[in-house]
Amino acid sequence: MRIGLIGYGGVGKALIKLITEKSPALKAQGVNLEVIYIMGSKKGLYNPQGINCAQLLAASKDGQSITIEDTDENREITPEFMLQNKDIDLLVELTSTNKETGEPARSYILKALENKIHVVTGNKGPIVHSYRELAQAAKENGVCLGIGCTCGGALPSVNGGTIEMAGSEVYSIEGVLNGTTNYILKEMEDTGCTYGTALEKAKACGIAEANPSFDVDGWDTAFKLLILTNVVMKQDKKLSDIQIEGITGLTPENIQTARAEGKRYKLIGRTMREGETLQMVVRPEKLDAEHLLYHVDGKNKAVRYESDTLGELTLIGGASGTTAAAASILRDIISICSR
Ligand code: HSE
């Protein structure tokens, strides 16, 4: 499987590291991955014989970060060049989220699918804005669109809602869908610190979005809820259909009062039926210990589905992090290779 990667930030770098480390085990399973393009925001690498990822990693200055500039293989490579060249089987799209339009990722993904190239993305923007269009393009061209990373990374919320609930009608979705806010609320609960201090710790762990307002103002939870609602419940909802409130209004006193009552605040995303309509809401809620989502700790997340014939399914785990997000991209790649 010849792979082109657009987006060489934290998750892109972690993916290259994972592919390199796991390559022998993957080969033994019959999964041969060859990365031939890597494109960062300024430069790109192209080697039709396969980029030497181990060398790229070794060129890393501090053993953690990998910069494209560290190697000799630099060329003026752009996503447009790669998509015209049509010499990849699978595009990994990891540019940052544009919540207003989903571009330019939407155009890259669409072009790849039209060229009969599989796509795996961790970018919520194009899926929030254009899931139907992109899924249709994948179907028409006989290729796959992997989006597991967009809804909680390592938490298998998309596979859980589609594969495991197949044939049932899912009528409600509820979840703790954002690891950063869950971590912040736990820090505030355990240490009595302010929201600002806890946010700085979340940033230091590398789990907060590049724009942390996406996390704390509830946008990231709303993106994931919208994607799950459209994919699992087969809806065509928009961000404007969701009532969104983040966690920035919660004070240390609110959190400690809840604690004294044996309760915890969680940032909940929920889609549920009310009569003939669907209500979609993101807001902090005070849960007691009897609620399953009360027990979702730290950077972990959770999703709970209710259905007509398969009953309830709750998945808890999938702690946020760059390696976990990269691993969820690899999970989708392996699943495509296995079809
Ligand atoms: N910032 C997100 C989270 C990670 O904390 O869950 C990507 O969705």
Coordinates of C-alpha atoms and ligand atoms in Angstrom, one line a residue:
M1 CA 0.0 0.0 0.0
R2 CA 1.7 3.2 -1.2
I3 CA 0.8 6.1 1.2
G4 CA 0.9 9.9 0.8
L5 CA 0.7 11.9 4.0
I6 CA -0.5 15.5 4.1
G7 CA 0.0 17.2 7.5
Y8 CA 3.2 16.7 9.4
G9 CA 2.3 18.0 12.9
G10 CA 2.2 16.0 16.1
V11 CA -0.1 13.2 14.8
G12 CA 1.6 13.0 11.4
K13 CA 5.0 12.6 13.1
A14 CA 3.7 10.0 15.5
L15 CA 2.2 8.1 12.6
I16 CA 5.5 7.9 10.8
K17 CA 7.2 6.7 14.0
L18 CA 4.5 4.0 14.5
I19 CA 4.6 2.8 10.9
T20 CA 8.4 2.5 11.2
E21 CA 8.3 0.7 14.5
K22 CA 5.5 -1.6 13.6
S23 CA 6.5 -2.3 10.0
P24 CA 8.0 -5.8 10.7
A25 CA 4.9 -7.0 12.7
L26 CA 2.6 -5.5 10.0
K27 CA 4.6 -7.2 7.2
A28 CA 4.2 -10.5 9.0
Q29 CA 0.4 -9.9 8.9
G30 CA 0.6 -9.2 5.2
V31 CA 0.3 -5.5 5.5
N32 CA 3.0 -3.7 3.6
L33 CA 3.0 0.0 4.0
E34 CA 5.3 2.2 2.0
V35 CA 5.3 6.0 2.6
I36 CA 6.2 7.8 -0.6
Y37 CA 5.1 11.4 0.2
I38 CA 5.2 13.4 3.4
M39 CA 4.1 17.0 3.2
G40 CA 4.4 19.5 6.0
S41 CA 3.1 23.1 5.9
K42 CA 6.3 24.4 4.2
K43 CA 8.1 21.4 2.6
G44 CA 7.4 18.0 1.2
L45 CA 9.3 14.8 0.7
Y46 CA 8.8 12.5 -2.3
N47 CA 10.5 9.2 -3.0
P48 CA 8.7 6.9 -5.4
Q49 CA 10.8 4.0 -4.0
G50 CA 9.6 4.7 -0.5
I51 CA 10.9 7.4 1.9
N52 CA 13.4 6.1 4.4
C53 CA 11.3 6.8 7.5
A54 CA 13.9 5.3 9.9
Q55 CA 16.5 7.7 8.5
L56 CA 14.0 10.6 8.8
L57 CA 13.4 9.6 12.5
A58 CA 17.1 9.3 13.2
A59 CA 17.6 12.8 11.8
S60 CA 15.3 14.1 14.5
K61 CA 17.2 16.6 16.7
D62 CA 15.8 15.7 20.1
G63 CA 14.5 12.2 19.5
Q64 CA 11.0 13.4 19.7
S65 CA 10.3 15.8 16.8
I66 CA 11.1 15.1 13.2
T67 CA 11.6 18.0 10.9
I68 CA 11.4 17.6 7.1
E69 CA 14.3 20.0 6.8
D70 CA 16.6 17.5 8.5
T71 CA 16.9 15.3 5.5
D72 CA 18.5 15.5 2.0
E73 CA 15.3 14.4 0.2
N74 CA 13.6 17.8 0.2
R75 CA 11.8 18.8 -3.0
E76 CA 9.1 21.3 -3.9
I77 CA 6.3 18.8 -3.4
T78 CA 2.7 20.0 -2.9
P79 CA -0.6 18.1 -2.3
E80 CA -1.7 19.2 -5.8
F81 CA 1.5 17.6 -7.4
M82 CA 0.8 14.4 -5.5
L83 CA -2.8 14.2 -6.4
Q84 CA -2.0 14.8 -10.1
N85 CA 0.7 12.1 -10.0
K86 CA -1.8 9.4 -9.0
D87 CA 1.0 7.1 -7.7
I88 CA -0.4 6.4 -4.2
D89 CA -3.1 3.9 -3.1
L90 CA -4.0 5.7 0.1
L91 CA -4.0 9.4 1.2
V92 CA -3.6 10.2 4.9
E93 CA -5.0 13.7 5.5
L94 CA -3.9 15.3 8.7
T95 CA -4.0 19.0 8.1
S96 CA -5.5 21.2 10.9
T97 CA -9.2 21.6 11.3
N98 CA -10.9 24.5 9.5
K99 CA -14.3 24.7 11.2
E100 CA -15.7 27.3 8.9
T101 CA -15.3 25.5 5.5
G102 CA -13.4 22.3 6.0
E103 CA -11.0 23.4 3.3
P104 CA -8.5 22.8 1.9
A105 CA -8.8 19.3 3.3
R106 CA -12.2 18.7 1.7
S107 CA -10.8 19.4 -1.8
Y108 CA -7.8 17.1 -1.2
I109 CA -9.9 14.3 0.0
L110 CA -12.5 14.7 -2.8
K111 CA -9.8 14.8 -5.5
A112 CA -8.1 11.7 -4.0
L113 CA -11.4 9.7 -3.9
E114 CA -12.3 10.7 -7.5
N115 CA -8.8 9.4 -8.5
K116 CA -9.7 6.1 -6.8
I117 CA -7.4 6.6 -3.9
H118 CA -8.4 5.4 -0.4
V119 CA -8.4 8.2 2.2
V120 CA -7.9 8.1 6.0
T121 CA -8.3 11.3 7.8
G122 CA -8.1 12.7 11.4
N123 CA -9.4 16.1 10.3
K124 CA -12.8 16.9 11.5
G125 CA -13.4 19.9 9.3
P126 CA -14.1 18.2 6.0
I127 CA -16.2 15.5 7.7
V128 CA -18.3 18.0 9.7
H129 CA -19.0 19.9 6.5
S130 CA -19.1 17.4 3.7
Y131 CA -19.4 13.8 5.0
R132 CA -22.3 12.9 2.7
E133 CA -20.5 14.2 -0.4
L134 CA -17.2 12.5 0.5
A135 CA -18.8 9.2 1.5
Q136 CA -20.8 9.2 -1.8
A137 CA -17.6 9.9 -3.8
A138 CA -15.8 7.0 -2.0
K139 CA -18.8 4.7 -2.8
E140 CA -18.9 5.8 -6.5
N141 CA -15.2 5.2 -6.9
G142 CA -15.0 1.9 -5.1
V143 CA -12.6 3.2 -2.4
C144 CA -12.7 3.6 1.4
L145 CA -13.0 6.7 3.5
G146 CA -11.6 6.1 7.1
I147 CA -12.7 8.6 9.7
G148 CA -12.2 6.8 13.0
C149 CA -9.6 9.3 14.2
T150 CA -12.1 12.2 13.8
C151 CA -14.3 11.0 16.7
G152 CA -12.1 10.3 19.6
G153 CA -9.0 8.8 18.1
A154 CA -8.3 5.6 20.0
L155 CA -11.9 5.4 21.3
P156 CA -13.6 3.2 18.6
S157 CA -16.7 5.3 18.5
V158 CA -17.2 5.2 14.7
N159 CA -16.6 1.4 14.4
G160 CA -18.6 0.8 17.5
G161 CA -21.6 2.8 16.2
T162 CA -21.5 1.4 12.6
I163 CA -20.0 -2.1 12.7
E164 CA -21.1 -3.2 16.2
M165 CA -24.6 -1.6 16.0
A166 CA -25.2 -2.6 12.3
G167 CA -28.8 -3.5 11.5
S168 CA -30.2 -1.7 14.5
E169 CA -31.6 1.8 14.7
V170 CA -29.5 3.9 17.0
Y171 CA -31.8 6.5 18.6
S172 CA -29.6 8.2 21.0
I173 CA -25.9 9.0 21.4
E174 CA -24.3 10.3 24.6
G175 CA -20.7 10.8 25.3
V176 CA -17.7 12.4 27.0
L177 CA -16.0 13.0 23.6
N178 CA -13.2 15.4 24.5
G179 CA -10.2 14.2 26.5
T180 CA -8.8 17.7 27.2
T181 CA -11.9 19.0 29.0
N182 CA -12.2 15.7 30.9
Y183 CA -8.6 16.0 32.0
I184 CA -9.1 19.7 33.0
L185 CA -12.2 18.9 35.1
K186 CA -10.4 16.0 36.9
E187 CA -7.4 18.2 37.7
M188 CA -9.7 20.9 39.1
E189 CA -11.5 18.3 41.1
D190 CA -8.3 16.6 42.5
T191 CA -6.2 19.7 43.1
G192 CA -8.7 22.5 43.5
C193 CA -6.8 24.4 40.8
T194 CA -8.3 27.0 38.5
Y195 CA -9.4 26.3 35.0
G196 CA -6.5 28.3 33.6
T197 CA -3.9 26.2 35.5
A198 CA -5.5 22.9 34.4
L199 CA -5.6 24.1 30.8
E200 CA -1.8 24.8 30.8
K201 CA -1.2 21.3 32.1
A202 CA -3.4 19.9 29.3
K203 CA -1.4 21.9 26.7
A204 CA 1.8 20.6 28.2
C205 CA 0.5 17.0 27.7
G206 CA 0.0 17.7 24.0
I207 CA -3.7 16.8 24.1
A208 CA -5.3 20.3 23.7
E209 CA -6.1 21.4 20.2
A210 CA -3.8 23.9 18.5
N211 CA -6.6 26.4 19.3
P212 CA -7.7 25.2 22.8
S213 CA -11.0 27.2 22.4
F214 CA -12.0 24.2 20.3
D215 CA -11.8 22.1 23.4
V216 CA -12.9 24.3 26.3
D217 CA -15.7 26.1 24.4
G218 CA -17.2 22.7 23.4
W219 CA -16.5 22.8 19.6
D220 CA -14.5 19.6 19.5
T221 CA -17.2 17.8 21.4
A222 CA -19.8 19.3 19.0
F223 CA -17.8 18.2 15.9
K224 CA -17.6 14.6 17.2
L225 CA -21.2 14.5 18.2
L226 CA -22.2 15.9 14.7
I227 CA -20.1 13.4 12.9
L228 CA -21.4 10.4 15.0
T229 CA -25.0 11.6 14.5
N230 CA -24.6 11.9 10.8
V231 CA -22.7 8.7 10.3
V232 CA -24.3 6.4 12.9
M233 CA -27.8 7.8 12.9
K234 CA -27.7 8.6 9.2
Q235 CA -28.7 12.2 9.6
D236 CA -27.7 15.3 7.7
K237 CA -27.3 17.7 10.7
K238 CA -25.2 20.9 10.8
L239 CA -23.2 22.5 13.5
S240 CA -25.9 25.2 13.8
D241 CA -28.3 22.4 15.0
I242 CA -26.3 21.9 18.2
Q243 CA -26.7 24.0 21.3
I244 CA -23.1 24.4 22.6
E245 CA -21.8 25.4 26.0
G246 CA -18.2 24.8 27.1
I247 CA -16.6 24.5 30.5
T248 CA -15.1 28.0 30.9
G249 CA -18.0 29.1 33.2
L250 CA -17.2 26.4 35.8
T251 CA -15.4 27.7 38.9
P252 CA -13.2 25.7 41.3
E253 CA -16.1 26.3 43.8
N254 CA -18.6 24.6 41.4
I255 CA -16.3 21.6 41.0
Q256 CA -15.6 21.3 44.8
T257 CA -19.3 21.6 45.7
A258 CA -20.1 18.8 43.2
R259 CA -17.4 16.7 44.8
A260 CA -18.8 17.3 48.3
E261 CA -22.1 16.0 46.9
G262 CA -20.4 12.9 45.5
K263 CA -20.9 14.2 42.0
R264 CA -18.6 15.2 39.0
Y265 CA -18.9 17.6 36.2
K266 CA -18.5 16.1 32.7
L267 CA -18.7 17.9 29.4
I268 CA -21.5 15.8 27.7
G269 CA -22.4 15.7 24.1
R270 CA -25.9 14.2 23.5
T271 CA -28.2 13.6 20.6
M272 CA -31.6 12.3 21.5
R273 CA -35.1 12.1 20.1
E274 CA -37.8 14.4 21.4
G275 CA -41.0 13.6 19.7
E276 CA -40.4 13.8 16.0
T277 CA -37.2 15.9 16.3
L278 CA -33.6 15.3 17.3
Q279 CA -32.2 17.4 20.1
M280 CA -28.4 17.9 20.0
V281 CA -26.7 19.5 23.0
V282 CA -23.1 20.0 24.3
R283 CA -22.9 21.2 27.9
P284 CA -21.3 20.5 31.3
E285 CA -23.5 18.3 33.5
K286 CA -23.2 17.2 37.1
L287 CA -23.4 13.4 37.2
D288 CA -23.7 11.1 40.2
A289 CA -21.8 7.9 40.6
E290 CA -24.7 5.8 39.2
H291 CA -24.2 7.3 35.8
L292 CA -21.7 5.3 33.7
L293 CA -20.0 8.4 32.3
Y294 CA -19.2 9.6 35.9
H295 CA -16.4 7.0 35.8
V296 CA -14.7 8.3 32.7
D297 CA -11.4 9.4 34.1
G298 CA -8.6 11.8 33.1
K299 CA -7.8 11.9 29.3
N300 CA -10.2 9.1 28.6
K301 CA -13.4 9.5 26.6
A302 CA -16.6 7.5 26.2
V303 CA -19.6 7.0 24.0
R304 CA -22.9 5.4 24.7
Y305 CA -25.4 4.2 22.0
E306 CA -29.0 3.2 22.6
S307 CA -30.7 1.2 19.9
D308 CA -33.9 -0.7 19.1
T309 CA -32.6 -4.2 18.6
L310 CA -29.1 -4.3 20.0
G311 CA -29.8 -2.4 23.2
E312 CA -27.2 -0.2 24.8
L313 CA -23.5 -0.1 24.1
T314 CA -21.0 2.0 26.1
L315 CA -17.4 2.2 25.2
I316 CA -15.0 3.9 27.6
G317 CA -11.3 4.5 27.1
G318 CA -9.3 5.8 24.2
A319 CA -7.3 8.4 26.2
S320 CA -6.4 11.4 24.0
G321 CA -2.8 11.8 22.9
T322 CA -0.8 12.1 19.6
T323 CA 0.4 8.4 19.6
A324 CA -3.2 7.2 20.3
A325 CA -4.5 9.4 17.5
A326 CA -1.8 8.1 15.1
A327 CA -2.6 4.6 16.2
S328 CA -6.3 5.1 15.2
I329 CA -5.1 6.3 11.8
L330 CA -3.1 3.1 11.5
R331 CA -6.1 1.1 12.6
D332 CA -8.1 2.5 9.7
I333 CA -5.2 1.9 7.2
I334 CA -4.9 -1.8 8.4
S335 CA -8.7 -2.2 8.1
I336 CA -8.6 -0.9 4.5
C337 CA -5.6 -3.2 3.7
S338 CA -7.6 -6.2 5.0
R339 CA -10.6 -5.6 2.7
Ligands
HSE1 N1 -8.2 17.8 21.7 C1 -8.9 16.6 21.5 C2 -9.2 15.9 22.9 C3 -8.1 15.6 20.7 O1 -8.7 16.4 23.9 O2 -10.0 15.0 22.9 C4 -8.5 15.4 19.3 O3 -9.9 15.3 19.2

